[in-house]
Short mmCIF file of C-alpha atoms in Angstrom, two decimals:
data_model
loop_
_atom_site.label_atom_id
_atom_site.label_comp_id
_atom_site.label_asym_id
_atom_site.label_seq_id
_atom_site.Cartn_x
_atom_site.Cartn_y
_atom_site.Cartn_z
CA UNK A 246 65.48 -23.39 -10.83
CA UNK A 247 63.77 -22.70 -7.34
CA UNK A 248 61.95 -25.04 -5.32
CA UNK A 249 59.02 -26.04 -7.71
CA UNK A 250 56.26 -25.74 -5.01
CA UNK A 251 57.33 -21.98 -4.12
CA UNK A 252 57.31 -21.34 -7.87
CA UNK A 253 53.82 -22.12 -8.30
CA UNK A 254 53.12 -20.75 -4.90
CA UNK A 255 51.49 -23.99 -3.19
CA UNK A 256 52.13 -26.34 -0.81
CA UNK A 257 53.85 -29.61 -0.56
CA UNK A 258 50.82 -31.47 0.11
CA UNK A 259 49.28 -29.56 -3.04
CA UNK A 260 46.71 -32.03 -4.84
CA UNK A 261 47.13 -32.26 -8.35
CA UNK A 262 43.85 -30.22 -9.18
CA UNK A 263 45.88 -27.18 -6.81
CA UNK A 264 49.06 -28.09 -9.18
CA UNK A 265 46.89 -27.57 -12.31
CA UNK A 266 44.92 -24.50 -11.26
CA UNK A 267 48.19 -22.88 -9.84
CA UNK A 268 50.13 -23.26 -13.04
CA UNK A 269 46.99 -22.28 -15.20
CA UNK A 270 46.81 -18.95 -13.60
CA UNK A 271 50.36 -18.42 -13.89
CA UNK A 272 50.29 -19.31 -17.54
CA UNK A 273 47.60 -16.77 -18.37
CA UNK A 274 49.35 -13.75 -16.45
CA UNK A 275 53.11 -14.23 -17.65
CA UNK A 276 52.23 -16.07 -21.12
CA UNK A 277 55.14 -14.10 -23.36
CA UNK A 278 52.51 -12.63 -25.88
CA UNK A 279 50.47 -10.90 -23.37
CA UNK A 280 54.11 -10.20 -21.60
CA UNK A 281 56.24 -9.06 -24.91
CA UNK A 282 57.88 -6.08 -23.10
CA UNK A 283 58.80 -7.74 -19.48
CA UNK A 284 61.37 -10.16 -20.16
CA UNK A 285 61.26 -11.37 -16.36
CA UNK A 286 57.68 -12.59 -17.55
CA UNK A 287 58.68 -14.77 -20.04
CA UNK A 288 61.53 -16.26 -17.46
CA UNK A 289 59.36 -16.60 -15.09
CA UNK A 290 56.87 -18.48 -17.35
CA UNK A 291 59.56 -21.09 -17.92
CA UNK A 292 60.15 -21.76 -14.31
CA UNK A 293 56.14 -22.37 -13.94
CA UNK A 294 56.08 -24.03 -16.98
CA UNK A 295 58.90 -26.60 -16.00
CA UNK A 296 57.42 -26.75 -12.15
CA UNK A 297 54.34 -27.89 -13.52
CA UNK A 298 56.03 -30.75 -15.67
CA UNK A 299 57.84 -32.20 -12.31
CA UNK A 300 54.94 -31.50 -10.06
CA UNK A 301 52.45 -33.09 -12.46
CA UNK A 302 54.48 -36.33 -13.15
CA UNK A 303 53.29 -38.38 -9.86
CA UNK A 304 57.06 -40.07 -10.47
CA UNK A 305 59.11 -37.18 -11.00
CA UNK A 306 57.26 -35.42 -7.90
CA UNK A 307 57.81 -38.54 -5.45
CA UNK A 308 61.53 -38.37 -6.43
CA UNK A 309 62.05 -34.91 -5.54
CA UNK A 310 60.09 -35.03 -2.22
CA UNK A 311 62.72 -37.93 -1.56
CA UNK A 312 65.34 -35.61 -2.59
CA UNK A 313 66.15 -37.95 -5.36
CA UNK A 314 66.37 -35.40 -8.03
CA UNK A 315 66.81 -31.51 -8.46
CA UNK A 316 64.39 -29.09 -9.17
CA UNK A 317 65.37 -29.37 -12.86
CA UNK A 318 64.94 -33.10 -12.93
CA UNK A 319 68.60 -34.21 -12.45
CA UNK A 320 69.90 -36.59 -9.97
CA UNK A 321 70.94 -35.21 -7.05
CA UNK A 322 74.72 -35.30 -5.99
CA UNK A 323 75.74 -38.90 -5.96
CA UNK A 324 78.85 -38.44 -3.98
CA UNK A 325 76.60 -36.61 -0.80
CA UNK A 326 76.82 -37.56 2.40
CA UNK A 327 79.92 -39.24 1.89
CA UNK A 328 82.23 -37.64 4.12
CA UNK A 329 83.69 -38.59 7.31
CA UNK A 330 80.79 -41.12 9.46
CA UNK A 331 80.75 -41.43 13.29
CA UNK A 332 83.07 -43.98 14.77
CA UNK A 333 85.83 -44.05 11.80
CA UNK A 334 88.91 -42.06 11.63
CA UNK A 335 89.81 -39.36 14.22
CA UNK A 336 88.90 -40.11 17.90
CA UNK A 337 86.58 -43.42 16.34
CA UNK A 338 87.15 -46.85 17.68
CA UNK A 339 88.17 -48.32 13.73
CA UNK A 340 90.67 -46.01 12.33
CA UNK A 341 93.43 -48.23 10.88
CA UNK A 342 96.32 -46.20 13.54
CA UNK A 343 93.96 -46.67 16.12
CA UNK A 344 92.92 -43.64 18.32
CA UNK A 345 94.50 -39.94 16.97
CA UNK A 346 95.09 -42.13 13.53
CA UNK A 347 95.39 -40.09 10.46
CA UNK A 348 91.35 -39.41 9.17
CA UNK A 349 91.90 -41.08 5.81
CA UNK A 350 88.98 -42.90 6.32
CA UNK A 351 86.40 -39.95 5.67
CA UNK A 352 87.28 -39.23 1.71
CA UNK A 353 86.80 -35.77 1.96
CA UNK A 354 87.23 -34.33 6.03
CA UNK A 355 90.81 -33.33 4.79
CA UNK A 356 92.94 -32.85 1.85
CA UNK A 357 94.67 -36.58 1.05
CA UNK A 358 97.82 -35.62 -1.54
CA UNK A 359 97.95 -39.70 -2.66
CA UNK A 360 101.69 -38.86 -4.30
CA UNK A 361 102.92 -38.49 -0.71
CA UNK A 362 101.70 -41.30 0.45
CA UNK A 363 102.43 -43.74 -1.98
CA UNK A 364 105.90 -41.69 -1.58
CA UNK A 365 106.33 -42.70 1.73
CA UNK A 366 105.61 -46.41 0.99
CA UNK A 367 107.33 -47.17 -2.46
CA UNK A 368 110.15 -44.36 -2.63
CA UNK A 369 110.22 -41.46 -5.02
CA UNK A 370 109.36 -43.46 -8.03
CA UNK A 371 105.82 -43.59 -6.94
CA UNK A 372 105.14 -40.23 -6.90
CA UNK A 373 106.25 -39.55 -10.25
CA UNK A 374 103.75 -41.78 -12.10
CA UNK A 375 100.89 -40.80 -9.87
CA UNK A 376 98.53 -38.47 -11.49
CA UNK A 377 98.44 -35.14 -9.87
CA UNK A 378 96.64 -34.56 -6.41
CA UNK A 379 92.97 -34.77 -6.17
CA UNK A 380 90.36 -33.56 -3.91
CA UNK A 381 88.29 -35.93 -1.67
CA UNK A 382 84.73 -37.22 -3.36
CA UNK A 383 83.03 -35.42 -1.04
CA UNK A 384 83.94 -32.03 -2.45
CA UNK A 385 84.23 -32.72 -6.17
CA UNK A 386 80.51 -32.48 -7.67
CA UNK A 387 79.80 -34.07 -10.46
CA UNK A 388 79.48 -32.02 -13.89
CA UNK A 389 76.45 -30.54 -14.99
CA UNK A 390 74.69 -32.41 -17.57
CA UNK A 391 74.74 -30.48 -21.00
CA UNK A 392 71.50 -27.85 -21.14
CA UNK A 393 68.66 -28.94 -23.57
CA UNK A 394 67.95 -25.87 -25.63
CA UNK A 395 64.94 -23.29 -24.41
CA UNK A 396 61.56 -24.15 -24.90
CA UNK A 397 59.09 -21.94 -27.41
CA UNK A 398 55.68 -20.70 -26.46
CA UNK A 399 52.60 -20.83 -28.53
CA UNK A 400 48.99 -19.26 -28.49
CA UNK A 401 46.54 -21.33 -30.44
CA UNK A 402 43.18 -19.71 -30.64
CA UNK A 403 40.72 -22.45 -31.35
CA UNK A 404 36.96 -22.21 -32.14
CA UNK A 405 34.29 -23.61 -29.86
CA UNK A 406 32.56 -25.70 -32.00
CA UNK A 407 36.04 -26.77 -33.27
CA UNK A 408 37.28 -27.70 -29.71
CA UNK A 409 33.80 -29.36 -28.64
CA UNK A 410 34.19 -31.68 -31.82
CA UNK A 411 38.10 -32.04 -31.26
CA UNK A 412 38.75 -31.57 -34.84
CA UNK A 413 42.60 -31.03 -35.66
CA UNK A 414 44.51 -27.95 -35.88
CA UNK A 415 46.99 -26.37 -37.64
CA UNK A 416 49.82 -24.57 -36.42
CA UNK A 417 52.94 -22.77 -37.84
CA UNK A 418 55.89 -23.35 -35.94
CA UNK A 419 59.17 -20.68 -35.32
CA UNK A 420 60.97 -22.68 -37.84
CA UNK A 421 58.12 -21.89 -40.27
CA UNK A 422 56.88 -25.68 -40.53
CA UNK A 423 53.22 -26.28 -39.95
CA UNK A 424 51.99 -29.36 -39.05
CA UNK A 425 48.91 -30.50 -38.20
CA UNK A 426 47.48 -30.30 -34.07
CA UNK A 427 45.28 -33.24 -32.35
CA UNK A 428 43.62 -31.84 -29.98
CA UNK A 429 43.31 -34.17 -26.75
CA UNK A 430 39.65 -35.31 -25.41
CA UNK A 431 38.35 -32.69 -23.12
CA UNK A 432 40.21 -29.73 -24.18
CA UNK A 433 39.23 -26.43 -22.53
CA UNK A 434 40.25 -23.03 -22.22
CA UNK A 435 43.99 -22.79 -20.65
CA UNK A 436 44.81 -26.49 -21.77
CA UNK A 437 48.86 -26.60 -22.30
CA UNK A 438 50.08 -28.86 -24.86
CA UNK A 439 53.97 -30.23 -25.27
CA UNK A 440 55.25 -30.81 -28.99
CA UNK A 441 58.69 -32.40 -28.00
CA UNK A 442 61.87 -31.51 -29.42
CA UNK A 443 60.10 -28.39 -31.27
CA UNK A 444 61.75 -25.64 -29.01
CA UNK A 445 65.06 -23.97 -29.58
CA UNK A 446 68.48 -26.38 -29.72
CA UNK A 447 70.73 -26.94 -27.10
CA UNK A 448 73.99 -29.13 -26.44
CA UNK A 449 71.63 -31.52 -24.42
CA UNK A 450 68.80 -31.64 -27.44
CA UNK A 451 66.02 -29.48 -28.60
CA UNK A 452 63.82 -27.47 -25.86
CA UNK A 453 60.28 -28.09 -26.80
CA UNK A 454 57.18 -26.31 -27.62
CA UNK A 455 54.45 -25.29 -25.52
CA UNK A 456 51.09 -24.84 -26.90
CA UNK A 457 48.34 -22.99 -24.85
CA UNK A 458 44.94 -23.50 -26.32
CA UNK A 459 42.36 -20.37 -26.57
CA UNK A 460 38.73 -21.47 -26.29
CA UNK A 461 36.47 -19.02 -28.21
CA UNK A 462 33.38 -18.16 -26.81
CA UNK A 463 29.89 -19.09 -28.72
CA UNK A 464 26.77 -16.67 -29.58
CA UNK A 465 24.34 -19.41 -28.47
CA UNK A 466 26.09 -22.75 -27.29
CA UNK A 467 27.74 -22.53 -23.93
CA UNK A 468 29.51 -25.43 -21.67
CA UNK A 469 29.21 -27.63 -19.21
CA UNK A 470 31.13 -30.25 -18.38
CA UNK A 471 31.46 -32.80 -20.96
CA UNK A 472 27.83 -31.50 -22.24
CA UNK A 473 26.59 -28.63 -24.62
CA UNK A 474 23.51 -26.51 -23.74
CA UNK A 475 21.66 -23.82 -26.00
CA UNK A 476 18.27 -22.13 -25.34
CA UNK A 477 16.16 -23.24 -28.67
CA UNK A 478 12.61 -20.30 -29.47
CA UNK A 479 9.83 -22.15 -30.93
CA UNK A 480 6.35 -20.87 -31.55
CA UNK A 481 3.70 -21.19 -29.87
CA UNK A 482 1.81 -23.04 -32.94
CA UNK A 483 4.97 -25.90 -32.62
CA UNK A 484 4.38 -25.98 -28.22
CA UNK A 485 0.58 -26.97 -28.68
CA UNK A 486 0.51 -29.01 -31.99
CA UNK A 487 3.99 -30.36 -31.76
CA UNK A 488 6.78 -30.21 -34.48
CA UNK A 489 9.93 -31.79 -35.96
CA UNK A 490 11.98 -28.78 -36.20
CA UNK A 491 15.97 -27.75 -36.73
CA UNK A 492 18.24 -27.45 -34.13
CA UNK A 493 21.57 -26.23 -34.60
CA UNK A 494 24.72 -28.87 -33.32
CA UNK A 495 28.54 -28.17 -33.30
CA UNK A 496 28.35 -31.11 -36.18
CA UNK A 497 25.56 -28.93 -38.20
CA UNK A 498 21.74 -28.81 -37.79
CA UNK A 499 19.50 -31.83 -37.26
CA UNK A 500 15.81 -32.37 -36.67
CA UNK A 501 14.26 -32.67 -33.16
CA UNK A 502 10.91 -33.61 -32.40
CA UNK A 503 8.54 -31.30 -30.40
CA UNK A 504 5.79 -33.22 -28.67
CA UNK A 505 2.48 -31.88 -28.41
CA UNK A 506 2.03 -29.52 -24.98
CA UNK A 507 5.59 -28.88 -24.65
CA UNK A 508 6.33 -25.66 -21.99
CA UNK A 509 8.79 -23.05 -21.94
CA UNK A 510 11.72 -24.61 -19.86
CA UNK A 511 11.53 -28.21 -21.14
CA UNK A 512 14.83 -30.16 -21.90
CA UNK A 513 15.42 -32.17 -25.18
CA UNK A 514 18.35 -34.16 -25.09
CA UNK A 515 20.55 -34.90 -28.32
CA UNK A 516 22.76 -37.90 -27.48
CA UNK A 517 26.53 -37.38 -28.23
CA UNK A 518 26.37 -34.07 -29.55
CA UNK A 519 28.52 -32.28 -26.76
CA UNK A 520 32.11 -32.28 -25.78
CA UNK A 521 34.91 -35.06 -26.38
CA UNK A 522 35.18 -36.95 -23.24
CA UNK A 523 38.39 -37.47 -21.41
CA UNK A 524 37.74 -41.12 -19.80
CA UNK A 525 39.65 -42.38 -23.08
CA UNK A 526 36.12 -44.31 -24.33
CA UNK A 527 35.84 -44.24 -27.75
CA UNK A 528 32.56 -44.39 -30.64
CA UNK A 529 33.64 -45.17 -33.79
CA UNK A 530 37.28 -44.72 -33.10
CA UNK A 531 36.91 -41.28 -32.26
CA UNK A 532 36.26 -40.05 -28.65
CA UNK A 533 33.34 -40.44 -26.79
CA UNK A 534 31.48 -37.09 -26.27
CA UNK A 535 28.72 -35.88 -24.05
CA UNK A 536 25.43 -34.31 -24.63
CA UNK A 537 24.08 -31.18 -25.87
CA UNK A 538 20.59 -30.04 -24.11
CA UNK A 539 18.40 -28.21 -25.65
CA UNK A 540 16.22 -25.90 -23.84
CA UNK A 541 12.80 -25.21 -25.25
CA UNK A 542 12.08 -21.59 -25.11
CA UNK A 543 7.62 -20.94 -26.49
CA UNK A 544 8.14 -17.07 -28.37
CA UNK A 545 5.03 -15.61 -28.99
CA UNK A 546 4.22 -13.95 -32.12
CA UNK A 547 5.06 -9.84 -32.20
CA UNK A 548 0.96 -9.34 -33.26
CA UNK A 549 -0.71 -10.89 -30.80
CA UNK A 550 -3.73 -9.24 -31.97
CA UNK A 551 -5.23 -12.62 -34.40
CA UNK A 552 -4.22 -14.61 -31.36
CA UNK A 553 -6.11 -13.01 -28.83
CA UNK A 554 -9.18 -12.98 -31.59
CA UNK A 555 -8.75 -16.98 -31.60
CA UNK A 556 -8.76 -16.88 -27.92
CA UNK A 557 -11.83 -14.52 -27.10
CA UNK A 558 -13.94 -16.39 -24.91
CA UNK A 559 -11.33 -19.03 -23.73
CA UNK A 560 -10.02 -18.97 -20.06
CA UNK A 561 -7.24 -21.33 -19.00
CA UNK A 562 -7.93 -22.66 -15.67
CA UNK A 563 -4.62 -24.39 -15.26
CA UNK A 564 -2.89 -23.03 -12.10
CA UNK A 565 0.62 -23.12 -12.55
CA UNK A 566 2.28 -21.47 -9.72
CA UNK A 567 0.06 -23.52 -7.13
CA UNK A 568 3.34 -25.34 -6.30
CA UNK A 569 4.36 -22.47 -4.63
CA UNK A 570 1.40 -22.00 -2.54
CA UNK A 571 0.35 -19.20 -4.71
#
């Protein structure tokens, strides 16, 4: 694979929120099912996808900047850099002939046959129980490792009120098993998750699979952040008098009070009715979510006709808009 950074088009100094959103956008626009007649998309969405997983390990990331590993995670060629070093062999002051002395010192500047040498010391026996000629470290790299097999891609399209809740999921796999999904704290839209060992097998091990989560949209709750908000009508009756009244929740509907006077525009807060968190806190063993907000919207009635007979002879002399000068 290519230099991880180039593959997700960034830079080496790249913050990990640039890693994220790089790889994110990649994900969407060469996923295989929105790809299924460009096989160069789904290739290239395994070279993003394993970018990512090196990039996004702080470890793994440090250790290639160092040049400790490969772009695919392997080490990097132990025997490097061993070759002939200033001041040893030819033309050096420590060659063991002294100056113009054979260069047997640099284990890889030139082809060393070790038969003939041992030859030249113990006779002709020698060379016959030598094992046959070898190259010098330097230019023998070391096998590759075997290939673990390729990895399998997933779509999972997951409700909203499912995903703000974090309830499990269940997905069928290639090999036809289904097992049941958590999803983590915080999920959104674009979120990859890694089932290991569930991809495609290989003479290194099993590839594994990749699951990209699909946040569906709501007709009245909509995100943000760790918090739910929804716009909530009430009539004009429940805005003077006050009410207890149902509000809908990703959990199902509960009561909330309406105080007396409430306006158009005023916030009621339901306490952890919104998203999971992802700062690992728990309630009741399960995640710790946010809030939803409720937005209180007054809807008058269609036949205002009874209401303006209730208000003849009434005049409101609140001024509203005299916070704007008006």
């Amino acid at each position: 694979m290519r230099d991880p950074y180039s593959t997700l088009g960034i830079a080496r100094t790249a913050s990990e929120a640039d890693i994220k959103s790089a790889y994110r956008k990649l994900a969407k626009e060469l996923h295989p099912d929105r790809n299924k007649d460009n096989p160069q998309a789904s290739e290239k969405f395994s070279d993003a996808t394993r970018a990512y997983d090196l990039l996004s390990d702080k470890a793994k990331r440090a250790q290639y900047d160092r040049g400790e590993i490969d772009a695919d995670g392997n080490p990097a060629n132990p025997f490097a850099g061993m070759g002939a070093r200033p001041g040893y062999g030819r033309g050096g002051t420590y060659g063991a002939g002294g100056p113009g002395a054979a260069d047997f010192a640099g284990f890889g500047a030139d082809d060393v046959d070790l038969g003939d040498l041992f030859e030249g010391l113990f006779g002709g026996r020698a060379r016959q129980q030598q094992a046959p000629p070898k190259r010098g470290f330097g230019r023998q790299p070391p096998p590759p490792p075997p290939k673990r097999g390729a990895d399998i891609h997933y779509r999972l399209a997951v409700p909203f009120v499912e995903a703000a809740a974090g309830r499990d999921q269940r997905i069928t796999l290639a090999d036809g098993k289904a097992i049941n999904l958590k999803l983590p704290a915080g999920v959104e839209d674009g979120t990859m998750m890694r089932l290991k060992d569930k991809g495609q097998p290989g003479t290194g091990g099993h590839g594994d699979g990749i699951v990209m989560v699909e946040v569906g949209s709501h007709p009245f709750f909509r995100r943000e952040g760790d918090n739910i908000r929804m716009d909530l009508p009430i009539t004009l009756d429940e805005a003077v008098r006050g009410a207890k009244v149902k509000c809908p929740t990703v959990d199902g509907a509960v009561m909330l009070t309406v105080k007396p006077g409430s306006s158009s525009g005023t916030v009621l807060r339901l306490g952890g009715k919104g998203w999971t968190r992802k700062n690992g806190k728990t309630v009741d063993g399960k995640p710790e979510r946010g809030d939803q907000l409720v937005t209180i919207a007054i809807q008058l009635p269609a036949d205002l006709e009874a209401l303006e007979q209730r208000l003849e002879g009434w005049v409101d002399t609140a001024r509203p808009r005299e916070k704007f000068g008006l």
